């Protein structure tokens, strides 16, 4: 059943039809029967999805709206907002996942019957899976963003700090029939999508698309970092995340039969979504709460085996004035500017004796003078066991090399305490890509495993060292690993720079060999204009297939980004985890960025094959019998070609790949051009490598001369 109240924007129409927004604007101007706006604003109008779908079919713009796109548009156009729609969809998917016959029974009648029967069915599923779930009918309910929330202020009336201090409650109250009725068309579509994909992948797809559409609203913990933090915690039975966000850390915890998960977040939206995500991910009991963790701890009696936490950074209004005498401050009352140390002590207070906490921290916490007394007490009593400096790009903010703190609730004071310091900064990747996670993981887990087992580790210059606590208890109590580790023996030394110089000499010789011969002008009599065709015409004729980059994909698959294509580097990106089918590259594909200008086209080789095509990229897969890949890529790089196929906005340039032109040539002539273009590409790569080695040599010489490891003459 189609929901006539669902609205869709021009961007949504473009996604449904597989065209650009400019095409939608042209349709509105040229077709008098194009649906009229039913909402939105003058600059960003909204249209009825049912009317748009019917118009697209009538004008043969689209034979059928894909099911996943129809469901997505129903979700974003929900009258109570996309978060409420996601929560209701997640509830239905959990019912479909756990008790499919019940769903089939209650969904077989009218919308009103489904809405009336669904709360009781959800009660039977949610209550055993989420013991803290609030049932319908309790008197202390209010509405937040269109959804029920226990002890939570309404969106229209912001709560005062005093009110926030007393408000915490179940993350996922069961929605009532009146609240569910507007969602019934969406739920029927979600059930249909789940029949194709499965309940869990369907929810991951919808949640991933929502997070991707609102990147500034959420601070995410990347999967690789979450996996590292969970590995440092071992295999605990009871795990708490007091700032759970979207649940990435708890999802990364190793499974075991007696596992119990506890989550809390100050955002009722995130707490509800995380509760559903975890319930779909695991059979373990999920205890989830919504509320300000520091002011209103939902689990004051909990003693967990492990605490994993990615707390909010640099908060001033964390409760300093309200919590002066809180019993959690065993190691000292945190200053107003030290919210992170409040989270550290909250984590320690919720651990059993000997339990482990792993927290992601901004690097300033390791050295700020306002926190030195608390850091000193954490060291003296053996609570702080390790500080790990991560590479830049590990997590937002990506420009800052964040730290991991590994803590353990002391069951006894160690006789000769030491602290493990690890610096994984050398694993920072070139350009905008993420770190070398396999290298980070191996280095950190090897060092922590040895230290946890033996109480010390063999020193690894520049990487890891176990430092006696007494050495750190000076006036600053500075815990930054880089300041306590000896420099690596092979970094900045003359031997390594000699090797770099040798590689640079070899690359420069190769560059000279690959340099193209002097250009030979074409005689005027032979310079007639070749007959041209366009990429769009070739695609319609079947000579090539055109695909665009996606908005999600499977976890841990390397992603080829537009920056990788422009810089000529290996796949370095990530996409939000979802079950959306990714576009995978194959050898011989030609990839082009469509934003930012610059005449660039890259032929995929064996090293790049198998990567997911990232956003703002278009892939052309030529038929080898009709088109030579290097011939295609070479002509698409022409500056004049790009200029005539580009459109210009006030701040950006967008390439219409279908308008790019290339000459109609016989296969033999294509290969002749292709070989020349391939040689130019090799020359360009050699130039880029020579530049990288030159920068490395210059940087190393400066470092060596200034730190005394290289003589000036």
XYZ file of C-alpha atoms in Angstrom, residues 294 316 318-343 345 369-375 377 381:
38
model
C 27.088 11.651 34.374
C 31.966 22.319 29.774
C 28.973 18.067 32.080
C 27.661 18.583 35.617
C 30.619 20.136 37.431
C 28.397 22.331 39.614
C 25.891 19.548 40.397
C 28.227 16.634 41.117
C 30.849 18.046 43.507
C 30.280 15.327 46.118
C 29.602 12.404 43.806
C 31.112 9.131 45.127
C 32.501 8.296 41.684
C 35.340 10.814 42.070
C 37.695 8.356 43.813
C 40.745 9.865 42.126
C 39.849 13.537 42.532
C 37.116 15.982 41.548
C 37.557 16.837 37.830
C 37.947 20.473 36.851
C 35.224 22.026 34.706
C 37.532 21.693 31.675
C 38.251 18.003 32.367
C 35.004 16.304 31.351
C 36.979 13.387 29.929
C 38.442 12.604 33.368
C 34.892 12.509 34.725
C 34.084 9.830 32.131
C 36.204 7.810 36.734
C 47.862 20.860 33.833
C 44.314 20.994 35.206
C 44.173 17.184 35.219
C 47.647 16.319 36.486
C 46.551 15.451 40.054
C 43.932 12.982 38.862
C 46.384 11.475 36.367
C 46.456 9.277 41.420
C 46.932 3.286 42.458
